[in-house]
Short mmCIF file of N, CA and C in Angstrom, two decimals:
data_model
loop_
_atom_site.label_atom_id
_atom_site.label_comp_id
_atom_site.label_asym_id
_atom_site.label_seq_id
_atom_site.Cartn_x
_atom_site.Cartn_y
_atom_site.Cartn_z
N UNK B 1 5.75 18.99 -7.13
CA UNK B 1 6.90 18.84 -6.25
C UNK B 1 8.20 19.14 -6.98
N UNK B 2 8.30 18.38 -8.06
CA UNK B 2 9.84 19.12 -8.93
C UNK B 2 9.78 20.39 -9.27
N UNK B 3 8.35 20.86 -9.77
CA UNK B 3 9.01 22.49 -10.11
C UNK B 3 9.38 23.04 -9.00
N UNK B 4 9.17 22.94 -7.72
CA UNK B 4 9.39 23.68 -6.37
C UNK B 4 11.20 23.04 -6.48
N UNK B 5 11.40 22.03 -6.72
CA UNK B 5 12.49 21.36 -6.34
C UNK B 5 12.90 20.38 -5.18
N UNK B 6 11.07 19.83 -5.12
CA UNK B 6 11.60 18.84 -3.79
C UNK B 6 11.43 17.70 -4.86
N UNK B 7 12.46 16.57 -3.98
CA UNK B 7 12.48 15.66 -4.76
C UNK B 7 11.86 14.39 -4.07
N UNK B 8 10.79 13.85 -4.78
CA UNK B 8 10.00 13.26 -3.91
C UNK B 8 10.53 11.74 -3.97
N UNK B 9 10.24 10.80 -2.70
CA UNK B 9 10.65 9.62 -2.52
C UNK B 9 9.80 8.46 -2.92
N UNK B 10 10.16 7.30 -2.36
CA UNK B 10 9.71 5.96 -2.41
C UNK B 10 7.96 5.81 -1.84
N UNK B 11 8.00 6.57 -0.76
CA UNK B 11 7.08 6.32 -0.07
C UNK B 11 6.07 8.03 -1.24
N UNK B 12 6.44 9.03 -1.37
CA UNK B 12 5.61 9.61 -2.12
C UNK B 12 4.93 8.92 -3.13
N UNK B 13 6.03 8.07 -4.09
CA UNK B 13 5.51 7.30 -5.34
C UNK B 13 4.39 6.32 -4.86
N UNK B 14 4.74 5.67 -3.89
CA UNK B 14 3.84 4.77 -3.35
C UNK B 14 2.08 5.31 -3.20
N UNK B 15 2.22 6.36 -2.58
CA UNK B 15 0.86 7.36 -2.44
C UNK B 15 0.38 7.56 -3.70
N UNK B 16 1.22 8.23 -4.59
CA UNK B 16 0.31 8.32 -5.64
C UNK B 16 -0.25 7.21 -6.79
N UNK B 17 0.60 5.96 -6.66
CA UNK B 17 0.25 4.85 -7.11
C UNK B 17 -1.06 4.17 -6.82
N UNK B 18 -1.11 4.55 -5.15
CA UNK B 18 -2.59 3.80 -4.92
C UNK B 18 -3.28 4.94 -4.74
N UNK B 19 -3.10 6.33 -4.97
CA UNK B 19 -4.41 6.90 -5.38
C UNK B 19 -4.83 6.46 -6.79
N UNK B 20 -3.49 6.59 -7.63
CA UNK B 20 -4.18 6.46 -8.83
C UNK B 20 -4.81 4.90 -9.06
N UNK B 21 -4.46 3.68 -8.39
CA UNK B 21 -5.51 2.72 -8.67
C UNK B 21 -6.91 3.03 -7.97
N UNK B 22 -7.20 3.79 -6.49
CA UNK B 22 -8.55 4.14 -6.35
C UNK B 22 -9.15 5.15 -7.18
N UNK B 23 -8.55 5.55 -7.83
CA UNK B 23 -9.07 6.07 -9.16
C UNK B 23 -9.41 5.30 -10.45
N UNK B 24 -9.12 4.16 -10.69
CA UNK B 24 -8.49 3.42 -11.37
C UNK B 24 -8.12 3.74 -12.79
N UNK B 25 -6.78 4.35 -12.41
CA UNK B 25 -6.75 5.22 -13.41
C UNK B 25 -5.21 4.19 -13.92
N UNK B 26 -5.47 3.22 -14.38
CA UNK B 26 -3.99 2.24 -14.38
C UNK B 26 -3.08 3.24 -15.01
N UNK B 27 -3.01 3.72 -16.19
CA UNK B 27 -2.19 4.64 -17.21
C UNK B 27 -1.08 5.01 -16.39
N UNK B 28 -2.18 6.21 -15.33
CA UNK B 28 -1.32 7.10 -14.85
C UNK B 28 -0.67 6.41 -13.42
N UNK B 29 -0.95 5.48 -13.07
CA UNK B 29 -0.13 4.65 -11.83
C UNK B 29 1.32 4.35 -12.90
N UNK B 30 0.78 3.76 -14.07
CA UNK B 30 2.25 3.37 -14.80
C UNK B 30 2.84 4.46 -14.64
N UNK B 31 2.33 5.39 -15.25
CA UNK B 31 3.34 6.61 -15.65
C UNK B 31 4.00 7.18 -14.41
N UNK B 32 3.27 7.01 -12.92
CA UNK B 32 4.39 7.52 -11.80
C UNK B 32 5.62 6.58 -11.70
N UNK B 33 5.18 5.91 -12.13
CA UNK B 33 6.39 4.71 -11.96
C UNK B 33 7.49 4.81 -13.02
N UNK B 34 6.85 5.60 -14.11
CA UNK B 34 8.13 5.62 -14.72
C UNK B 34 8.76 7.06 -14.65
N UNK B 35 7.92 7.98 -13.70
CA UNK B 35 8.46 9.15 -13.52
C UNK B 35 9.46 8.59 -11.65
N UNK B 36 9.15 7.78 -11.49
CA UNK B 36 9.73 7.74 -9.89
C UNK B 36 11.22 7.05 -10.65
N UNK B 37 11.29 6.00 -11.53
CA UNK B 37 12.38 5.40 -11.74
C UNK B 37 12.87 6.87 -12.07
N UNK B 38 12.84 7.77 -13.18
CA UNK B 38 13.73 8.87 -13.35
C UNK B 38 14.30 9.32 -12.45
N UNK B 39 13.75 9.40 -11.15
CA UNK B 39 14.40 10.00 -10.09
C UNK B 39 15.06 9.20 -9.18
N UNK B 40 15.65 8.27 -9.89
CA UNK B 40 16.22 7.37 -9.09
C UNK B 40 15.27 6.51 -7.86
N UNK B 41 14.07 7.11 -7.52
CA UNK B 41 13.61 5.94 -6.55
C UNK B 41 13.19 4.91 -6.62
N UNK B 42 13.95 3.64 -6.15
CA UNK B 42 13.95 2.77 -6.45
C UNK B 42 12.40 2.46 -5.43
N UNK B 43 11.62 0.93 -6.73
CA UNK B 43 10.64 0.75 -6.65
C UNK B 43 11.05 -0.49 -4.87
N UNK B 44 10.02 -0.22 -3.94
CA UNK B 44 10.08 -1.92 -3.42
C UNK B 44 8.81 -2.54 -3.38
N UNK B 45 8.61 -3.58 -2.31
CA UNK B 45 7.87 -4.41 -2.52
C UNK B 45 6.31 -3.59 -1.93
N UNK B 46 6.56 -2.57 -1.34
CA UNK B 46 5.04 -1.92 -1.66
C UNK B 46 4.43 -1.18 -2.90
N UNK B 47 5.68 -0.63 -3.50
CA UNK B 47 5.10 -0.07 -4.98
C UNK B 47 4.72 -0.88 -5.80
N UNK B 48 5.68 -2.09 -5.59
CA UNK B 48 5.00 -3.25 -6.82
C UNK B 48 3.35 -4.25 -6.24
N UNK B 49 3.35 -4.09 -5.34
CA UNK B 49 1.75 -4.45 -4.47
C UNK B 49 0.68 -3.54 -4.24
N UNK B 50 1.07 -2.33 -4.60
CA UNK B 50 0.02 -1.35 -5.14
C UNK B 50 0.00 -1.72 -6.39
N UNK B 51 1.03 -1.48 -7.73
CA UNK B 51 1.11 -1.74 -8.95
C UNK B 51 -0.01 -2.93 -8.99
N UNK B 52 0.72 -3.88 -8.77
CA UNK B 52 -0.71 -5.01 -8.66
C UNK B 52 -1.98 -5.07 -8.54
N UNK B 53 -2.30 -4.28 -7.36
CA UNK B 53 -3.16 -4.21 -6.85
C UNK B 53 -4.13 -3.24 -8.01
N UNK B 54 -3.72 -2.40 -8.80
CA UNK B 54 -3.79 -1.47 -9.19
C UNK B 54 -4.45 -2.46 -10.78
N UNK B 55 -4.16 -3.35 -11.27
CA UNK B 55 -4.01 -3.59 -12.43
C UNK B 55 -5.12 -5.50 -12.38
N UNK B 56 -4.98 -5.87 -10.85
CA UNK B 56 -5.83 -6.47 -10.51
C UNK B 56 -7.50 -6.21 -10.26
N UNK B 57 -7.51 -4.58 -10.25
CA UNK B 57 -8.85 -3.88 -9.51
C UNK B 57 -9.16 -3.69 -11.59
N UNK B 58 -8.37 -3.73 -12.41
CA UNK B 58 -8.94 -3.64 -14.00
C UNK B 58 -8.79 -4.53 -14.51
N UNK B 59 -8.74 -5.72 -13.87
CA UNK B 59 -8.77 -7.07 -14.44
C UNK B 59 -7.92 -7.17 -15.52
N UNK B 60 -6.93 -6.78 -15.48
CA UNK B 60 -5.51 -7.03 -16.09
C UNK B 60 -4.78 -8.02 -15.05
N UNK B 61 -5.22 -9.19 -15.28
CA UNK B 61 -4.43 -10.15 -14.66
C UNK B 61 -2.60 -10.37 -15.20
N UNK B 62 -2.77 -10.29 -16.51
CA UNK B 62 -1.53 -11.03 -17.12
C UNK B 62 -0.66 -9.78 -16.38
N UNK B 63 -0.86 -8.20 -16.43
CA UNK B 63 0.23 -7.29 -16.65
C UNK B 63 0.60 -7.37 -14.79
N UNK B 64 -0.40 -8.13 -14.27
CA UNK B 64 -0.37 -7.94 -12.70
C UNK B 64 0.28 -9.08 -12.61
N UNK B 65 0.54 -10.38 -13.29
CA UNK B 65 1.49 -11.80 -12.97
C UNK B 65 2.83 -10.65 -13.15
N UNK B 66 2.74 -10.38 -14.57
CA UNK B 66 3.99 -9.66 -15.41
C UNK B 66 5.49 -8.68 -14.17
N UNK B 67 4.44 -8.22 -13.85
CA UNK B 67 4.87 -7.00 -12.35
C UNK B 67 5.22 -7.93 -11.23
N UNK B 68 4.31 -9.24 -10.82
CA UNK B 68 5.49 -10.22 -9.56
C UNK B 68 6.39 -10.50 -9.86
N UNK B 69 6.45 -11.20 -11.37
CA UNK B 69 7.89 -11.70 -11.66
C UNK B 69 8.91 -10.62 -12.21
N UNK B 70 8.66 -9.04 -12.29
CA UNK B 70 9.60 -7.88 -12.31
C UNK B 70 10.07 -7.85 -10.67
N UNK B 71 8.91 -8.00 -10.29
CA UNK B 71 9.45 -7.94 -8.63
C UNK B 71 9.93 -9.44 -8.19
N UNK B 72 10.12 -10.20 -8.29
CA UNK B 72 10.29 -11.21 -7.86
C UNK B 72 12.09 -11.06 -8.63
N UNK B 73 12.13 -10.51 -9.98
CA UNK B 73 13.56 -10.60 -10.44
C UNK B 73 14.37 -9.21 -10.02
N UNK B 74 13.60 -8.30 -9.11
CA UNK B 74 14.45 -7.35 -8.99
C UNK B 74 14.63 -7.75 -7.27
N UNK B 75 15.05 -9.45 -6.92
CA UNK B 75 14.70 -9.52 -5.57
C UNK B 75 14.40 -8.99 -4.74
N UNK B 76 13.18 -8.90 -4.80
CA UNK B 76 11.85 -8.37 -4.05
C UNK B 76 11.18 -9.42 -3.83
N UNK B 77 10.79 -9.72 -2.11
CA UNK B 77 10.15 -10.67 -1.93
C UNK B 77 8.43 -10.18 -1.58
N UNK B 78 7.64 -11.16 -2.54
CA UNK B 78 6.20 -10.45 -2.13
C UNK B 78 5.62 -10.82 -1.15
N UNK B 79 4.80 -10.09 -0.55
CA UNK B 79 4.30 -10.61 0.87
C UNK B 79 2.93 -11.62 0.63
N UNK B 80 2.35 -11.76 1.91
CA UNK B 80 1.40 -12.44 1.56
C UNK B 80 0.15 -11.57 1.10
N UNK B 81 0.12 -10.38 1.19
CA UNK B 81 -1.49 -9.51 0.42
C UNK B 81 -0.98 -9.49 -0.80
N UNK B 82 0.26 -9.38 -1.19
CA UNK B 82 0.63 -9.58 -3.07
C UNK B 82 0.36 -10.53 -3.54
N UNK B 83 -0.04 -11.65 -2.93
CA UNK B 83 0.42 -13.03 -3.54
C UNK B 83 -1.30 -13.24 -3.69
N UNK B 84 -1.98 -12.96 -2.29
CA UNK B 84 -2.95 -13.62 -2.05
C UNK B 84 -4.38 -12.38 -2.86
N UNK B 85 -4.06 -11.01 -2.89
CA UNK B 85 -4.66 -9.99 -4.15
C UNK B 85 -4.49 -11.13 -5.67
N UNK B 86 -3.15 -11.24 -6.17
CA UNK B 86 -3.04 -11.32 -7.45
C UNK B 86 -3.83 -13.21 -7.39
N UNK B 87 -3.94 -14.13 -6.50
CA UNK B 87 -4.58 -15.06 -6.36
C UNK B 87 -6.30 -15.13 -6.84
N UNK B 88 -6.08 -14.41 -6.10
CA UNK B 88 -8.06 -14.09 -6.07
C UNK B 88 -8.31 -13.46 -7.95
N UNK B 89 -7.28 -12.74 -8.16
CA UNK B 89 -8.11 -11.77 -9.10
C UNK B 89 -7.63 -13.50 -10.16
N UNK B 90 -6.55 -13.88 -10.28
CA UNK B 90 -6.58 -15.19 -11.03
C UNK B 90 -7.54 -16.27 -11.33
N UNK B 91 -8.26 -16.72 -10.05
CA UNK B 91 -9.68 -16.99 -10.03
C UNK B 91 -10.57 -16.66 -10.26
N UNK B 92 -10.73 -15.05 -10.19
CA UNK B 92 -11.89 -15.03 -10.84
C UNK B 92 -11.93 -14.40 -12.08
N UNK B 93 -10.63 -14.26 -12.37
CA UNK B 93 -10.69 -14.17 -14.24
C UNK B 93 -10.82 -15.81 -14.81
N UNK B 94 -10.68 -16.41 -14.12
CA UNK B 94 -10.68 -18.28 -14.43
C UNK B 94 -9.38 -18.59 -14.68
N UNK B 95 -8.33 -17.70 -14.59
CA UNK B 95 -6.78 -18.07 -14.92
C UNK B 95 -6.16 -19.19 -14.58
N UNK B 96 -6.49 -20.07 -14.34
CA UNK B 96 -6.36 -21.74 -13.38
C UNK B 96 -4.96 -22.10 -13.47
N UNK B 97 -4.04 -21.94 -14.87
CA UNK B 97 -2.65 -22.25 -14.68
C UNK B 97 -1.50 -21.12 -13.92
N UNK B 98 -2.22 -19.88 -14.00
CA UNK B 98 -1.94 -19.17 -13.41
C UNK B 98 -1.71 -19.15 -11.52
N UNK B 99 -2.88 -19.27 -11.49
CA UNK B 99 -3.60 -19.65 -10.09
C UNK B 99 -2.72 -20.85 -9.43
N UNK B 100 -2.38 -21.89 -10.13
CA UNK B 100 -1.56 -23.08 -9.51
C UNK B 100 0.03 -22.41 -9.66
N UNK B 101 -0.05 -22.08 -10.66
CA UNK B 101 1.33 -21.12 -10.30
C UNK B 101 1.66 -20.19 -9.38
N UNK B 102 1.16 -19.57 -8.90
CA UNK B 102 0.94 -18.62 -7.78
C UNK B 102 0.92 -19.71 -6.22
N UNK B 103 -0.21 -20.68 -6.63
CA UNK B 103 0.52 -21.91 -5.42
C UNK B 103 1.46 -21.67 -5.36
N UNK B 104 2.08 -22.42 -6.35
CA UNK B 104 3.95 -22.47 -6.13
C UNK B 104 4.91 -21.57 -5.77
N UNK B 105 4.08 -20.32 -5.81
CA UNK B 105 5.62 -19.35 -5.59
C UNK B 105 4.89 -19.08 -3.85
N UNK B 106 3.58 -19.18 -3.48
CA UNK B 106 2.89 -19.15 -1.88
C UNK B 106 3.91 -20.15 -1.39
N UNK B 107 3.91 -21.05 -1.80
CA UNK B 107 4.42 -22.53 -0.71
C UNK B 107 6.06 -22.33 -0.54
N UNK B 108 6.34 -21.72 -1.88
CA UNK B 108 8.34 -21.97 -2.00
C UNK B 108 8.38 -20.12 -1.46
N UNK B 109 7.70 -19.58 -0.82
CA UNK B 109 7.83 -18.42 0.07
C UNK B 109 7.36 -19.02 1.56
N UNK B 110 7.18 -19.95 1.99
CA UNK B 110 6.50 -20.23 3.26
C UNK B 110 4.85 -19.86 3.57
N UNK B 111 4.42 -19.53 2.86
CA UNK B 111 2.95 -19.24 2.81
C UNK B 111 1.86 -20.22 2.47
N UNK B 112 1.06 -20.73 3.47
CA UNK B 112 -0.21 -21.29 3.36
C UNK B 112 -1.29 -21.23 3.21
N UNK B 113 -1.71 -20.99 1.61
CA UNK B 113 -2.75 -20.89 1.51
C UNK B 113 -3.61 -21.48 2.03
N UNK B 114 -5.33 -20.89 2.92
CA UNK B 114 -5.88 -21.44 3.66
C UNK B 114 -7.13 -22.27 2.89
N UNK B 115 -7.93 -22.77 3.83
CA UNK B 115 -9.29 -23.07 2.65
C UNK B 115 -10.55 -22.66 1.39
N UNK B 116 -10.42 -21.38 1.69
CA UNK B 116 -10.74 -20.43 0.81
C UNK B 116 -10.12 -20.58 -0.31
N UNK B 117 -8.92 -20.41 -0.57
CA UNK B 117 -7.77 -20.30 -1.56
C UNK B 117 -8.17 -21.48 -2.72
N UNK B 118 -8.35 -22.43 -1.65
CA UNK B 118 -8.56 -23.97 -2.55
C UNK B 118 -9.84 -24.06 -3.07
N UNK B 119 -10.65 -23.57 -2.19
CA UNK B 119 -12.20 -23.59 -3.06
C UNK B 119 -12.55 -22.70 -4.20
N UNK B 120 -11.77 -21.44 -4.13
CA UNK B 120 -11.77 -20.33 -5.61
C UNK B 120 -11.28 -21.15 -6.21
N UNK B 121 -9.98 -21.44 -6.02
CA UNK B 121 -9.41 -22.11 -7.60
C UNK B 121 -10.19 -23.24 -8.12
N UNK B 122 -10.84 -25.02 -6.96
CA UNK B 122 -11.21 -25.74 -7.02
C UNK B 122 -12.65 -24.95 -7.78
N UNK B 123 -13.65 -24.12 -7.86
CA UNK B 123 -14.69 -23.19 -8.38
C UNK B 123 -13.93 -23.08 -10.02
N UNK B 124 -13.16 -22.24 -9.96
CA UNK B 124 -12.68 -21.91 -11.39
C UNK B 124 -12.19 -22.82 -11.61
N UNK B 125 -11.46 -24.16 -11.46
CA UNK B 125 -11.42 -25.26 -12.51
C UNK B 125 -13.00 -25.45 -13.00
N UNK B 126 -13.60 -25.82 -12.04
CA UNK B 126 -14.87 -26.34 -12.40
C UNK B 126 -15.70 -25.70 -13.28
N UNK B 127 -15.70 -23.97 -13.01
CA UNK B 127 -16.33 -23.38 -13.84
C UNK B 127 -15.91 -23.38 -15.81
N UNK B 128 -14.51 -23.70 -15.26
CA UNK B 128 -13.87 -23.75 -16.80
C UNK B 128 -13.64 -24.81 -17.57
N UNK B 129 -14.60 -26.09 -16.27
CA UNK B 129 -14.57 -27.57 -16.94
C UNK B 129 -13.45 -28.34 -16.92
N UNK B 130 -12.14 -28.06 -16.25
CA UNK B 130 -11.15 -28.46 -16.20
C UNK B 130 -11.34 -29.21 -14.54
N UNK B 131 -11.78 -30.72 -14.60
CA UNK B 131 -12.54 -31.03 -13.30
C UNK B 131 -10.96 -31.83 -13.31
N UNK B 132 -10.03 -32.29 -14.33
CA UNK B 132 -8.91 -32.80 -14.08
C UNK B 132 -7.80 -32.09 -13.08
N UNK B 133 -8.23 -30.65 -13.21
CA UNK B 133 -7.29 -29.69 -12.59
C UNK B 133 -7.88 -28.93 -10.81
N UNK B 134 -9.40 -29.55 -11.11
CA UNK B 134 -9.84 -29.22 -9.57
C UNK B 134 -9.21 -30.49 -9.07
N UNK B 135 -9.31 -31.46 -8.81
CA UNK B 135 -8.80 -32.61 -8.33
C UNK B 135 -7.52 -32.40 -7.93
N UNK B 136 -6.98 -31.57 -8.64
CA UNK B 136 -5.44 -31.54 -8.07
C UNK B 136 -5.05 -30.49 -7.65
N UNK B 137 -6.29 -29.35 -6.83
CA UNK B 137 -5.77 -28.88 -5.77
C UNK B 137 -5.84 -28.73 -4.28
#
């Protein structure tokens, strides 16, 4: 698209972000992202929920927390498939402080996690022996 001279947008970057996680090709999802910032297009809250999504499907949990709170500080509010993707993959990496953290930013966004939500995490305390920390969700 640049050698022609079109200059591609928000919603282009977006496309190739989640091809490249159904590829899972994380590298090169980063690297559109740092070719889209060059061009000025600014990232929103779907590029950073592909990004996620993208880095959650390679069990890179930490770099997928890392990316809400880029989006969360470039006020960007995440929806509920951002919150409730990077949830799940927290559980089942066993991330449990993680996971209760992610509560907190569901509830102080208006979002209710349903019963499901509570039994992954309530599972991964347990699986990780932390029966002090199933109890308290």
């Amino acid at each position: 698209m640049l050698d022609v001279g079109v200059k591609p947008n928000v919603v282009t970057f977006n496309c190739i972000i989640d091809t490249c996680g159904k590829a899972n090709q994380v590298q090169k999802a980063f690297q559109a992202l740092k070719v889209m910032q060059h061009c000025n297009a600014a990232p929103d809250t779907i590029t950073y929920t592909a990004l996620i999504e993208v880095c959650c499907r390679a069990t890179e949990v930490d770099r997928a927390y890392e990316l809400l709170m880029r989006m969360r500080a470039s006020h960007l509010q995440p929806n509920a498939a951002t919150l409730t993707m990077l949830f799940e993959a927290c559980t089942r990496a066993r991330r449990i402080e993680m996971g209760f953290e992610l509560l907190q930013i569901m509830a102080s966004s208006g979002m209710r996690p349903g019963p499901p939500a509570f039994t992954n995490l309530i599972e991964a305390c347990t699986e990780a022996g932390r029966l002090d920390r199933a109890f308290e969700a």
